[in-house]
Steps between C-alpha positions, in 0.01 A plus 500: 500500500129518523339602826133465596310638785139404581267702706131528565449186721297498826222380684153488330157358579350226280348657197732795515756629249872580494734633247850372489782697329837375379764756394790383297833667461824411329370345185306561193143475641300530172652175356453296825243248566348555843325276735350482847532186711379405858615267755293409807662342813587134426419519138689549183528834305239514235431724217223744536513726187748583221522779232730500211669790336238501252224524782377144460372383842451164645324380825434165681149410539522572869532873457340545151233769511618627828871603443631740223858549419611818307826690430608852445815515308533873573529431867676164483235345701269208483167487715277213622146619583327243717130517550265264682776369729475172686663369794668247280664782321718562802875481408804681437497642162804524291575684181715328228672637186679325229607579143344259250767264345770586749570267798447632847227707670470743785281520806395740758501466861134440530194670673257334742133489415260393774137442442320463834200634681 
């Protein structure tokens, strides 16, 4: 059973930065595809960034150039560096893991990010 634990959320002013971490355990991290999603109140959960086991990354236009996803297979951890934060980035951020070609995925409990002055 894969377990994911996010950390690093908090309150930040517009224009500021945060780095989120997601530590994985119970699986083979190096072959997992990892992703970050976010959910604002009253809205759907949307993808923010993803990284494959081969380190290919993908971002929606809303965060491209501001957010960077990375992974450290030695630490079983995926990161989300968020720069130039905007109030509309306020949401609960979730980490997701899955094995490509195998049904099912795993989610963390989420970490709150609030961008406000």
